Amino acid sequence: MISDVEMTEATNIKSNLHLVSQQIEALALQYQREAKNVRLLAVSKTKPISALKAAYDAGQRAFGENYAQEAADKHLALSHLTDIEWHFIGPIQSNKSRLIAETMDWVHSVDREKIARRLNEQRSSNLPPLNVCIQINISGEQSKSGILLSELDSMVDLVASLPNLQLRGLMAIPAPQDSHETQCAIYQPLAQAYLELAKSDSMIDTLSIGMSGDLSAAIQSGSTMVRVGTAIFGERDYS
Ligand SMILES: *Cc1c(COP(=O)(O)O)cnc(C)c1O
């Protein structure tokens, strides 16, 4: 039996997912993009299994997690739902890379050579290659994560040399800005670097930018995957 609280939670999540999808469609139209080229990643960090299940039942398949142990636990708890796509989007400690390599389908936060090498070694060759985005520290970055754009070429070459990783694109987490224009200006060099990279390699199809607060600037700047937590699952209690 599911409780009344879980029932209300499920109804809210379903309607929020619908609203966010509508918002993405409207923004895509506004900026002359195809809505199908802007995927929605549901960021479920700190949220209970019941919340993920509710989103799944509403049709959501791609989920983003930030903490390796929590991600691995959720992966195990929902392993019967074999069409879920698991994305790791948080900072990676080297002692947690194995959990990530063994359970995730994507990692958006690769920003160190050592981590790329460990993920490659720890990814079983029985599994499909781990899809990887390189995290870039663009100006206004909230944390110290991410490489500089000037370091991108050597990181791309490294990832390309690792057989159990498949490079898919770039990711960034800029600090929220007051205006749409400033947010777009901050995204501009990243968007440019992404387009150049995508030109050189047909497997590169992912620019992972945009969160609940800056969907509009991210979609205008060419985002192909927005990572939305709060607008789907509500405020988080911690982090
Ligand atoms: C938490 C988080 C998100 C989602 O943020 P919201 O503001 O809740 O939409 C997106 N990306 C990363 C890397 C995050 O850590």
Tab-separated table of C-alpha atoms and ligand atoms in Angstrom:
chain	number	residue	atom	x	y	z
A	1	MET	CA	0.000	0.000	0.000
A	2	ILE	CA	1.248	3.485	-0.660
A	3	SER	CA	0.445	6.171	1.862
A	4	ASP	CA	-1.593	9.328	1.253
A	5	VAL	CA	1.586	11.368	1.557
A	6	GLU	CA	3.240	9.332	-1.182
A	7	MET	CA	0.128	9.621	-3.311
A	8	THR	CA	0.163	13.431	-3.045
A	9	GLU	CA	3.904	13.422	-3.704
A	10	ALA	CA	3.379	11.334	-6.841
A	11	THR	CA	0.648	13.648	-8.123
A	12	ASN	CA	2.839	16.708	-7.559
A	13	ILE	CA	5.838	15.156	-9.271
A	14	LYS	CA	3.744	14.136	-12.256
A	15	SER	CA	2.304	17.623	-12.698
A	16	ASN	CA	5.695	19.275	-12.142
A	17	LEU	CA	7.257	17.051	-14.820
A	18	HIS	CA	4.485	18.051	-17.167
A	19	LEU	CA	5.022	21.757	-16.401
A	20	VAL	CA	8.796	21.548	-16.871
A	21	SER	CA	8.362	19.705	-20.180
A	22	GLN	CA	5.932	22.377	-21.345
A	23	GLN	CA	8.393	25.066	-20.299
A	24	ILE	CA	11.176	23.366	-22.285
A	25	GLU	CA	8.904	23.128	-25.329
A	26	ALA	CA	7.949	26.803	-25.096
A	27	LEU	CA	11.590	27.891	-24.718
A	28	ALA	CA	12.701	25.685	-27.606
A	29	LEU	CA	10.041	27.282	-29.781
A	30	GLN	CA	11.059	30.754	-28.630
A	31	TYR	CA	14.726	30.157	-29.502
A	32	GLN	CA	14.062	28.205	-32.706
A	33	ARG	CA	15.312	24.921	-31.352
A	34	GLU	CA	13.654	21.535	-31.655
A	35	ALA	CA	12.242	20.519	-28.282
A	36	LYS	CA	13.311	16.918	-28.862
A	37	ASN	CA	16.931	18.115	-28.882
A	38	VAL	CA	16.642	19.357	-25.297
A	39	ARG	CA	16.477	16.320	-23.022
A	40	LEU	CA	15.281	16.547	-19.457
A	41	LEU	CA	17.451	14.999	-16.753
A	42	ALA	CA	15.494	14.672	-13.496
A	43	VAL	CA	17.919	15.475	-10.664
A	44	SER	CA	16.777	13.272	-7.802
A	45	LYS	CA	19.642	13.725	-5.303
A	46	THR	CA	18.522	13.507	-1.654
A	47	LYS	CA	15.010	12.447	-2.775
A	48	PRO	CA	13.544	9.096	-1.704
A	49	ILE	CA	13.003	6.088	-3.969
A	50	SER	CA	9.253	6.806	-3.895
A	51	ALA	CA	9.913	10.147	-5.634
A	52	LEU	CA	11.988	8.526	-8.369
A	53	LYS	CA	9.333	5.850	-8.800
A	54	ALA	CA	6.658	8.523	-9.183
A	55	ALA	CA	8.685	10.277	-11.872
A	56	TYR	CA	9.310	6.954	-13.603
A	57	ASP	CA	5.593	6.158	-13.580
A	58	ALA	CA	4.990	9.561	-15.168
A	59	GLY	CA	7.331	8.585	-18.027
A	60	GLN	CA	10.690	10.019	-16.892
A	61	ARG	CA	13.655	7.751	-17.661
A	62	ALA	CA	16.852	9.817	-17.153
A	63	PHE	CA	17.817	10.530	-13.524
A	64	GLY	CA	20.738	12.552	-12.148
A	65	GLU	CA	22.458	11.870	-8.826
A	66	ASN	CA	25.288	13.685	-6.996
A	67	TYR	CA	26.507	11.324	-4.300
A	68	ALA	CA	28.150	8.042	-5.318
A	69	GLN	CA	26.837	5.863	-2.496
A	70	GLU	CA	23.315	7.250	-2.762
A	71	ALA	CA	23.402	6.792	-6.542
A	72	ALA	CA	24.563	3.172	-6.222
A	73	ASP	CA	21.887	2.442	-3.578
A	74	LYS	CA	19.133	3.856	-5.773
A	75	HIS	CA	20.464	1.996	-8.795
A	76	LEU	CA	20.216	-1.239	-6.802
A	77	ALA	CA	16.763	-0.462	-5.362
A	78	LEU	CA	15.375	0.236	-8.842
A	79	SER	CA	17.376	-2.373	-10.761
A	80	HIS	CA	14.122	-4.023	-11.927
A	81	LEU	CA	13.395	-0.863	-13.943
A	82	THR	CA	15.968	-1.720	-16.581
A	83	ASP	CA	15.230	1.226	-18.869
A	84	ILE	CA	16.269	3.891	-16.345
A	85	GLU	CA	19.302	5.863	-17.505
A	86	TRP	CA	21.543	6.822	-14.539
A	87	HIS	CA	23.587	10.016	-14.735
A	88	PHE	CA	26.218	10.977	-12.183
A	89	ILE	CA	26.539	14.778	-11.990
A	90	GLY	CA	28.381	15.449	-8.701
A	91	PRO	CA	32.030	15.874	-7.743
A	92	ILE	CA	33.936	12.549	-7.901
A	93	GLN	CA	36.211	11.437	-5.081
A	94	SER	CA	38.707	8.847	-6.292
A	95	ASN	CA	37.686	6.324	-3.644
A	96	LYS	CA	34.119	6.458	-5.015
A	97	SER	CA	34.930	6.107	-8.698
A	98	ARG	CA	34.370	2.337	-8.680
A	99	LEU	CA	30.776	2.673	-7.456
A	100	ILE	CA	30.142	5.155	-10.255
A	101	ALA	CA	31.868	3.083	-12.952
A	102	GLU	CA	29.865	0.003	-11.957
A	103	THR	CA	26.390	1.533	-11.689
A	104	MET	CA	26.045	4.649	-13.837
A	105	ASP	CA	25.338	5.038	-17.567
A	106	TRP	CA	26.643	8.599	-17.778
A	107	VAL	CA	29.068	10.810	-15.845
A	108	HIS	CA	28.814	14.578	-16.453
A	109	SER	CA	31.508	15.661	-14.017
A	110	VAL	CA	34.791	14.345	-15.408
A	111	ASP	CA	37.375	17.055	-14.768
A	112	ARG	CA	40.586	15.262	-13.778
A	113	GLU	CA	42.866	12.921	-15.692
A	114	LYS	CA	43.172	10.613	-12.708
A	115	ILE	CA	39.389	10.230	-12.439
A	116	ALA	CA	39.007	9.575	-16.165
A	117	ARG	CA	41.647	6.846	-15.972
A	118	ARG	CA	40.089	5.240	-12.904
A	119	LEU	CA	36.590	5.240	-14.407
A	120	ASN	CA	38.011	3.621	-17.538
A	121	GLU	CA	39.828	0.917	-15.550
A	122	GLN	CA	36.871	0.224	-13.281
A	123	ARG	CA	34.222	0.128	-16.018
A	124	SER	CA	33.601	-3.506	-16.874
A	125	SER	CA	34.146	-4.196	-20.556
A	126	ASN	CA	30.942	-6.290	-20.379
A	127	LEU	CA	29.028	-3.052	-19.995
A	128	PRO	CA	28.595	-0.460	-22.744
A	129	PRO	CA	31.190	2.324	-22.492
A	130	LEU	CA	30.452	4.919	-19.825
A	131	ASN	CA	29.097	8.081	-21.476
A	132	VAL	CA	31.157	11.029	-20.343
A	133	CYS	CA	30.869	14.801	-20.352
A	134	ILE	CA	33.880	16.923	-19.467
A	135	GLN	CA	33.024	19.504	-16.825
A	136	ILE	CA	34.185	23.019	-17.667
A	137	ASN	CA	34.774	25.794	-15.169
A	138	ILE	CA	33.345	28.810	-16.963
A	139	SER	CA	33.465	32.227	-15.348
A	140	GLY	CA	31.071	32.504	-12.459
A	141	GLU	CA	31.500	28.846	-11.577
A	142	GLN	CA	29.967	28.061	-8.209
A	143	SER	CA	32.533	25.490	-7.120
A	144	LYS	CA	36.148	24.793	-7.952
A	145	SER	CA	35.120	21.856	-10.150
A	146	GLY	CA	35.796	21.777	-13.853
A	147	ILE	CA	38.748	22.337	-16.156
A	148	LEU	CA	39.472	25.561	-18.014
A	149	LEU	CA	38.544	25.743	-21.683
A	150	SER	CA	42.265	26.104	-22.427
A	151	GLU	CA	42.746	22.582	-21.026
A	152	LEU	CA	39.947	21.060	-23.073
A	153	ASP	CA	41.924	19.703	-26.030
A	154	SER	CA	44.225	17.583	-23.898
A	155	MET	CA	41.308	16.241	-21.830
A	156	VAL	CA	39.415	15.352	-25.034
A	157	ASP	CA	42.473	13.467	-26.325
A	158	LEU	CA	42.816	11.614	-23.052
A	159	VAL	CA	39.159	10.513	-22.925
A	160	ALA	CA	39.316	9.484	-26.591
A	161	SER	CA	42.208	7.153	-25.739
A	162	LEU	CA	40.240	5.319	-23.015
A	163	PRO	CA	38.218	2.447	-24.539
A	164	ASN	CA	35.643	2.083	-21.757
A	165	LEU	CA	34.670	5.753	-21.893
A	166	GLN	CA	32.661	7.412	-24.662
A	167	LEU	CA	32.938	11.185	-24.843
A	168	ARG	CA	29.481	12.748	-25.362
A	169	GLY	CA	30.048	16.436	-24.632
A	170	LEU	CA	30.522	19.212	-22.099
A	171	MET	CA	28.890	20.204	-18.822
A	172	ALA	CA	28.994	23.324	-16.627
A	173	ILE	CA	27.410	24.687	-13.453
A	174	PRO	CA	27.715	28.480	-13.491
A	175	ALA	CA	26.556	30.543	-10.537
A	176	PRO	CA	23.098	32.053	-11.085
A	177	GLN	CA	23.205	35.575	-12.564
A	178	ASP	CA	20.718	38.404	-12.149
A	179	SER	CA	19.923	38.748	-15.812
A	180	HIS	CA	19.237	36.462	-18.726
A	181	GLU	CA	21.770	38.408	-20.821
A	182	THR	CA	24.595	37.945	-18.314
A	183	GLN	CA	23.814	34.241	-18.020
A	184	CYS	CA	23.920	33.871	-21.819
A	185	ALA	CA	27.185	35.842	-22.014
A	186	ILE	CA	28.737	33.452	-19.499
A	187	TYR	CA	27.579	30.447	-21.521
A	188	GLN	CA	28.840	31.849	-24.835
A	189	PRO	CA	32.475	30.574	-24.830
A	190	LEU	CA	31.297	27.159	-23.643
A	191	ALA	CA	28.646	26.953	-26.361
A	192	GLN	CA	31.287	27.880	-28.939
A	193	ALA	CA	33.718	25.216	-27.691
A	194	TYR	CA	30.916	22.641	-27.708
A	195	LEU	CA	29.953	23.392	-31.322
A	196	GLU	CA	33.565	23.046	-32.441
A	197	LEU	CA	33.937	19.754	-30.621
A	198	ALA	CA	30.671	18.407	-32.045
A	199	LYS	CA	31.835	19.279	-35.560
A	200	SER	CA	34.874	17.045	-35.122
A	201	ASP	CA	33.090	13.969	-33.739
A	202	SER	CA	29.594	12.674	-34.527
A	203	MET	CA	29.295	10.973	-31.107
A	204	ILE	CA	29.387	14.377	-29.421
A	205	ASP	CA	25.792	15.457	-28.956
A	206	THR	CA	25.495	16.728	-25.391
A	207	LEU	CA	25.803	20.190	-23.915
A	208	SER	CA	24.716	19.674	-20.314
A	209	ILE	CA	23.703	23.110	-19.049
A	210	GLY	CA	20.595	24.562	-17.426
A	211	MET	CA	19.021	24.009	-14.010
A	212	SER	CA	15.678	25.000	-12.491
A	213	GLY	CA	16.764	28.663	-12.304
A	214	ASP	CA	18.301	29.274	-15.739
A	215	LEU	CA	16.485	27.093	-18.274
A	216	SER	CA	15.829	29.990	-20.556
A	217	ALA	CA	19.460	31.150	-20.910
A	218	ALA	CA	20.665	27.548	-21.189
A	219	ILE	CA	18.230	26.645	-23.958
A	220	GLN	CA	19.009	29.842	-25.824
A	221	SER	CA	22.721	28.962	-25.478
A	222	GLY	CA	22.240	25.543	-27.082
A	223	SER	CA	21.712	23.194	-24.152
A	224	THR	CA	20.851	19.648	-25.230
A	225	MET	CA	20.298	18.376	-21.692
A	226	VAL	CA	18.881	20.388	-18.823
A	227	ARG	CA	19.373	19.088	-15.278
A	228	VAL	CA	16.314	19.925	-13.230
A	229	GLY	CA	15.791	19.027	-9.581
A	230	THR	CA	13.806	21.520	-7.529
A	231	ALA	CA	11.219	22.300	-10.217
A	232	ILE	CA	10.329	18.592	-10.388
A	233	PHE	CA	10.845	17.229	-6.874
A	234	GLY	CA	10.511	20.376	-4.746
A	235	GLU	CA	13.058	21.930	-2.407
A	236	ARG	CA	15.743	19.689	-0.968
A	237	ASP	CA	16.165	19.382	2.808
A	238	TYR	CA	19.930	19.446	2.541
A	239	SER	CA	22.701	20.301	0.045
B	1	LIG	C1	21.424	19.839	-7.791
B	1	LIG	C2	21.937	19.978	-9.176
B	1	LIG	C3	21.088	20.296	-10.245
B	1	LIG	C4	19.626	20.601	-10.075
B	1	LIG	O1	19.462	21.849	-9.477
B	1	LIG	P1	18.013	22.500	-9.262
B	1	LIG	O2	18.308	23.919	-9.006
B	1	LIG	O3	17.411	21.800	-8.096
B	1	LIG	O4	17.245	22.288	-10.515
B	1	LIG	C5	21.639	20.340	-11.515
B	1	LIG	N1	22.939	20.083	-11.735
B	1	LIG	C6	23.787	19.768	-10.746
B	1	LIG	C7	25.206	19.493	-11.051
B	1	LIG	C8	23.317	19.712	-9.438
B	1	LIG	O5	24.181	19.417	-8.452
